[in-house]
Amino acid sequence: MSEQRCGYVAIVGRPNVGKSTLLNHILGQKLSITSRKPQTTRHQVLGIKTEGDTQVVYVDTPGLHLKEAKAINRYMNKAASSALKGVDLVLFVIDRDRWTEEDDLVLSRLSNQGCPVVLVINKVDRIDDKAQLLPLIEQMQARGNFASVVPVSALRGHNRDDLEALISGYLPAGPHMFPEDQITDRSERFLAAELVREKIMRQLGEEVPYAMTVEIEEFKASPRLIEISALILVERQGQKKILIGEGGSRLRQIGTEARKDMEKAFDSKVMLRLWVKVKSGWSDDERALRSLGYTDFE
């Protein structure tokens, strides 16, 4: 009988470099929500992949960012930094086309990391001239003390298998920490709230997505149907009007798309009810954040 291996792998980086996309494609199913907007991920999310004797526990994190204008920004940065404690490997994900001040911020947080750090250069499928790839790897390698540098396309799959093989080599010997069929530690209520938030992030402009959060008020499962009631909180009356749309059209569209994803995720029919409420100042109120489930590192 071969030896079991199991360990934690943190996925870190600045906002919008493809961390959640990488996790979803490694797992082969959608777990973390994604959008083109920065700071879509607000929470730590565990994604568990078990293959044979190897179990990898990935920790997806919010993007580390410079501006901490509100309590929720400080929360996201703390959630990302706290994910680095006790892990066996860190994947530092960057975009192939530029290195920013926020990448420097991430690198500084990793300076005293007590485990290997692998630099993952994402979106290399967008490099037309492949002759540019080797100089890019050498340039990025020189920025830090990385155990390895791996170019990938999280979305298209380029080099993903090689990355997973590399990760397995860093895992310590030890028994698996989760059952073989478990893919996350998050509840269905959490996933339902995230799916509603994803549709809002994707459908609305620049203001509303950063001023809203979603709370599941009811999650009632029966053999044939799951009934879910979700409350969407926004900061101002004008944002509520935008979110609801003309005659409720925008809210219906958000609900329809979220419900379809929930039915796939939960393998069940879903009845989803959405409400919108104004709760001014919630995103800059630490007590309100805790009551809304922003408690990853407590």
Coordinates of C-alpha atoms in Angstrom, one line a residue:
M1 CA 0.0 0.0 0.0
S2 CA 1.5 3.4 -1.0
E3 CA 1.9 6.3 1.4
Q4 CA -0.8 8.9 1.7
R5 CA 0.0 12.6 1.2
C6 CA -2.0 15.5 2.3
G7 CA -1.4 19.3 2.7
Y8 CA -2.7 22.8 2.4
V9 CA -1.9 25.1 -0.6
A10 CA -2.7 28.8 -0.4
I11 CA -3.6 30.6 -3.7
V12 CA -2.7 34.3 -3.3
G13 CA -2.2 37.3 -5.6
R14 CA -3.5 40.7 -6.3
P15 CA -7.2 41.1 -7.4
N16 CA -8.3 39.8 -10.8
V17 CA -5.4 37.6 -11.8
G18 CA -7.4 34.4 -12.0
K19 CA -7.0 32.7 -8.6
S20 CA -10.6 31.5 -8.4
T21 CA -10.6 30.5 -12.0
L22 CA -7.5 28.4 -11.3
L23 CA -9.1 26.7 -8.3
N24 CA -12.4 26.0 -10.2
H25 CA -10.6 24.4 -13.1
I26 CA -8.3 22.3 -10.9
L27 CA -11.3 21.0 -9.0
G28 CA -13.2 20.4 -12.3
Q29 CA -16.3 22.3 -11.0
K30 CA -17.4 25.7 -9.9
L31 CA -16.7 26.5 -6.3
S32 CA -15.4 30.1 -6.1
I33 CA -17.4 32.8 -7.9
T34 CA -15.7 34.8 -10.7
S35 CA -16.2 38.0 -12.7
R36 CA -14.1 40.4 -14.6
K37 CA -14.3 42.9 -11.7
P38 CA -11.5 43.0 -9.1
Q39 CA -12.3 41.9 -5.5
T40 CA -15.0 39.5 -6.6
T41 CA -13.6 37.0 -4.0
R42 CA -14.2 38.3 -0.4
H43 CA -13.8 35.1 1.6
Q44 CA -11.3 32.3 2.1
V45 CA -12.7 29.2 0.3
L46 CA -11.4 25.7 0.8
G47 CA -11.3 23.5 -2.3
I48 CA -10.4 19.9 -1.7
K49 CA -9.2 17.6 -4.4
T50 CA -8.5 13.9 -3.6
E51 CA -7.0 11.6 -6.2
G52 CA -5.7 8.2 -5.1
D53 CA -3.4 8.6 -2.2
T54 CA -3.0 12.4 -2.6
Q55 CA -5.3 15.0 -1.1
V56 CA -4.7 18.7 -1.8
V57 CA -6.6 21.3 0.3
Y58 CA -6.5 24.6 -1.7
V59 CA -7.2 27.9 0.1
D60 CA -8.6 30.4 -2.4
T61 CA -8.2 34.0 -1.0
P62 CA -9.4 37.6 -1.7
G63 CA -6.9 39.6 -3.7
L64 CA -4.4 41.6 -1.6
H65 CA -4.9 45.3 -2.5
L66 CA -3.3 48.6 -1.5
K67 CA -6.4 50.7 -0.6
E68 CA -8.1 49.9 2.6
A69 CA -10.8 52.6 2.4
K70 CA -13.4 50.6 4.3
A71 CA -13.7 47.9 6.9
I72 CA -14.5 45.3 4.2
N73 CA -11.2 46.1 2.4
R74 CA -9.3 45.6 5.6
Y75 CA -11.2 42.3 6.2
M76 CA -10.4 41.0 2.7
N77 CA -6.7 41.8 3.2
K78 CA -6.6 40.1 6.6
A79 CA -8.5 37.1 5.2
A80 CA -5.8 36.7 2.4
S81 CA -2.9 37.2 4.8
S82 CA -4.2 34.8 7.4
A83 CA -4.5 32.1 4.8
L84 CA -0.7 31.9 4.7
K85 CA -0.5 30.5 8.2
G86 CA 0.3 26.8 8.4
V87 CA 0.2 26.0 4.7
D88 CA 2.6 23.6 3.1
L89 CA 2.9 25.5 -0.2
V90 CA 1.9 28.9 -1.7
L91 CA 0.9 29.6 -5.2
F92 CA 1.6 33.3 -6.0
V93 CA -0.5 34.0 -9.1
I94 CA 0.3 36.9 -11.4
D95 CA -0.9 38.2 -14.7
R96 CA 1.5 37.6 -17.6
D97 CA 1.3 41.2 -18.9
R98 CA 2.3 43.4 -16.0
W99 CA 3.8 43.5 -12.5
T100 CA 2.1 46.1 -10.3
E101 CA 2.5 47.7 -6.9
E102 CA 0.0 45.2 -5.6
D103 CA 2.2 42.4 -6.8
D104 CA 5.0 44.0 -4.7
L105 CA 2.6 44.0 -1.7
V106 CA 1.9 40.3 -2.1
L107 CA 5.6 39.6 -2.5
S108 CA 6.4 41.5 0.7
R109 CA 3.8 39.4 2.6
L110 CA 5.6 36.3 1.4
S111 CA 9.0 37.4 2.4
N112 CA 9.1 35.5 5.6
Q113 CA 6.9 32.6 4.5
G114 CA 8.2 29.4 6.0
C115 CA 7.2 27.2 3.1
P116 CA 8.0 27.0 -0.7
V117 CA 6.4 29.6 -2.9
V118 CA 5.7 28.8 -6.5
L119 CA 5.1 31.7 -8.9
V120 CA 2.3 31.0 -11.3
I121 CA 2.2 33.2 -14.4
N122 CA -1.4 33.1 -15.6
K123 CA -3.1 33.9 -19.0
V124 CA 0.0 32.9 -21.0
D125 CA -2.4 31.7 -23.8
R126 CA -2.7 35.4 -24.7
I127 CA 1.0 35.6 -25.6
D128 CA 1.0 35.4 -29.4
D129 CA 4.8 35.2 -29.8
K130 CA 5.8 32.1 -27.7
A131 CA 9.4 33.2 -28.0
Q132 CA 8.6 35.8 -25.4
L133 CA 7.7 33.2 -22.8
L134 CA 11.3 32.2 -21.7
P135 CA 12.5 35.8 -21.2
L136 CA 9.3 36.5 -19.2
I137 CA 9.9 33.5 -16.9
E138 CA 13.5 34.6 -16.4
Q139 CA 12.4 38.2 -15.6
M140 CA 9.8 37.1 -13.1
Q141 CA 12.1 34.5 -11.5
A142 CA 14.5 37.3 -10.7
R143 CA 11.9 39.2 -8.6
G144 CA 11.9 36.8 -5.7
N145 CA 13.1 33.5 -4.2
F146 CA 10.7 31.2 -5.8
A147 CA 10.8 27.4 -5.6
S148 CA 9.6 27.3 -9.2
V149 CA 8.0 29.4 -11.9
V150 CA 5.1 27.9 -13.9
P151 CA 3.4 29.6 -16.8
V152 CA -0.2 28.5 -17.1
S153 CA -3.6 29.3 -18.6
A154 CA -6.1 28.6 -15.8
L155 CA -9.0 29.0 -18.2
R156 CA -7.6 27.1 -21.2
G157 CA -5.7 24.4 -19.2
H158 CA -2.2 25.1 -20.5
N159 CA 0.3 23.5 -18.1
R160 CA -2.4 22.9 -15.4
D161 CA -1.5 19.2 -15.2
D162 CA 2.2 20.0 -14.8
L163 CA 1.3 22.5 -12.0
E164 CA -0.7 19.9 -10.2
A165 CA 2.1 17.4 -10.5
L166 CA 4.5 19.9 -9.0
I167 CA 2.1 20.7 -6.1
S168 CA 1.8 17.0 -5.3
G169 CA 5.6 16.8 -4.9
Y170 CA 5.5 19.4 -2.1
L171 CA 2.8 17.7 0.0
P172 CA 3.9 16.0 3.2
A173 CA 3.2 12.4 4.0
G174 CA 0.2 12.0 6.2
P175 CA -3.4 10.8 6.3
H176 CA -6.2 12.6 4.4
M177 CA -8.0 15.3 6.5
F178 CA -11.3 15.2 4.7
P179 CA -13.5 12.4 3.2
E180 CA -12.7 11.5 -0.4
D181 CA -16.0 12.9 -1.8
Q182 CA -15.8 16.3 0.1
I183 CA -14.9 19.2 -2.1
T184 CA -15.2 22.2 0.3
D185 CA -15.8 23.1 3.9
R186 CA -18.3 25.8 3.0
S187 CA -22.0 25.2 3.5
E188 CA -24.7 25.2 0.7
R189 CA -26.1 28.5 2.3
F190 CA -22.7 30.1 1.7
L191 CA -22.5 28.9 -1.9
A192 CA -26.1 30.1 -2.5
A193 CA -25.2 33.6 -1.3
E194 CA -22.0 33.7 -3.4
L195 CA -23.9 32.7 -6.5
V196 CA -26.4 35.5 -6.1
R197 CA -23.5 37.9 -5.5
E198 CA -21.7 36.7 -8.6
K199 CA -24.6 37.5 -10.8
I200 CA -24.8 41.0 -9.4
M201 CA -21.0 41.4 -9.9
R202 CA -21.3 40.3 -13.5
Q203 CA -24.5 42.2 -14.5
L204 CA -24.1 45.6 -12.9
G205 CA -21.6 48.5 -13.4
E206 CA -18.8 49.7 -11.2
E207 CA -20.7 51.1 -8.2
V208 CA -23.3 48.6 -7.0
P209 CA -21.2 45.4 -6.9
Y210 CA -18.9 46.9 -4.2
A211 CA -21.8 48.3 -2.2
M212 CA -23.8 45.1 -1.8
T213 CA -23.7 41.8 0.1
V214 CA -26.0 38.9 0.2
E215 CA -27.5 37.1 3.3
I216 CA -29.4 33.9 3.1
E217 CA -32.4 34.2 5.4
E218 CA -34.0 30.8 4.6
F219 CA -32.6 27.6 3.2
K220 CA -35.1 24.8 3.4
A221 CA -34.3 21.5 1.7
S222 CA -36.8 18.7 0.9
P223 CA -36.3 15.7 -1.4
R224 CA -37.8 17.5 -4.4
L225 CA -37.1 21.2 -3.8
I226 CA -34.8 23.6 -2.1
E227 CA -36.4 26.9 -1.0
I228 CA -34.0 29.8 -0.6
S229 CA -34.7 33.3 0.5
A230 CA -31.9 35.8 0.0
L231 CA -31.6 39.3 1.2
I232 CA -29.4 41.7 -0.9
L233 CA -28.1 44.6 1.2
V234 CA -27.0 47.9 -0.5
E235 CA -25.7 51.2 0.9
R236 CA -28.1 53.7 -0.7
Q237 CA -31.6 54.0 -2.1
G238 CA -30.3 54.8 -5.6
Q239 CA -28.4 51.5 -5.6
K240 CA -31.5 49.6 -4.7
K241 CA -33.4 51.1 -7.6
I242 CA -30.6 50.2 -10.0
L243 CA -30.5 46.6 -8.7
I244 CA -34.2 46.1 -9.0
G245 CA -34.4 47.6 -12.5
E246 CA -37.4 48.8 -14.5
G247 CA -40.4 46.9 -13.2
G248 CA -38.1 44.4 -11.4
S249 CA -36.5 43.2 -14.6
R250 CA -32.9 43.3 -13.4
L251 CA -33.7 41.5 -10.2
R252 CA -35.6 38.8 -12.0
Q253 CA -32.7 38.3 -14.4
I254 CA -30.2 38.0 -11.5
G255 CA -32.5 35.5 -9.8
T256 CA -33.0 33.4 -12.9
E257 CA -29.3 33.1 -13.5
A258 CA -28.5 32.4 -9.9
R259 CA -31.2 29.8 -9.6
K260 CA -29.9 27.9 -12.7
D261 CA -26.4 27.7 -11.1
M262 CA -27.8 26.6 -7.8
E263 CA -29.7 23.8 -9.4
K264 CA -26.5 22.5 -11.0
A265 CA -24.5 22.9 -7.8
F266 CA -27.1 21.3 -5.5
D267 CA -28.5 18.8 -8.1
S268 CA -32.0 19.8 -7.1
K269 CA -34.9 22.1 -8.2
V270 CA -34.6 25.4 -6.5
M271 CA -37.1 28.1 -5.6
L272 CA -35.2 31.3 -5.1
R273 CA -36.7 34.5 -3.6
L274 CA -34.8 37.8 -3.6
W275 CA -35.3 41.0 -1.7
V276 CA -33.3 44.2 -1.7
K277 CA -32.9 46.3 1.4
V278 CA -30.9 49.5 2.2
K279 CA -28.5 49.2 5.1
S280 CA -26.3 52.3 5.0
G281 CA -22.7 51.9 6.2
W282 CA -22.7 48.1 6.4
S283 CA -19.4 47.8 4.5
D284 CA -17.5 50.1 6.9
D285 CA -19.0 48.6 10.1
E286 CA -17.0 45.7 11.6
R287 CA -19.9 44.6 13.8
A288 CA -22.2 44.5 10.8
L289 CA -19.6 42.6 8.8
R290 CA -19.3 39.9 11.5
S291 CA -23.1 39.6 11.6
L292 CA -23.1 39.1 7.9
G293 CA -20.6 36.2 8.0
Y294 CA -17.4 38.0 7.4
T295 CA -15.5 36.0 10.0
D296 CA -12.9 34.0 8.1
F297 CA -9.9 34.6 10.3
E298 CA -11.6 34.9 13.8

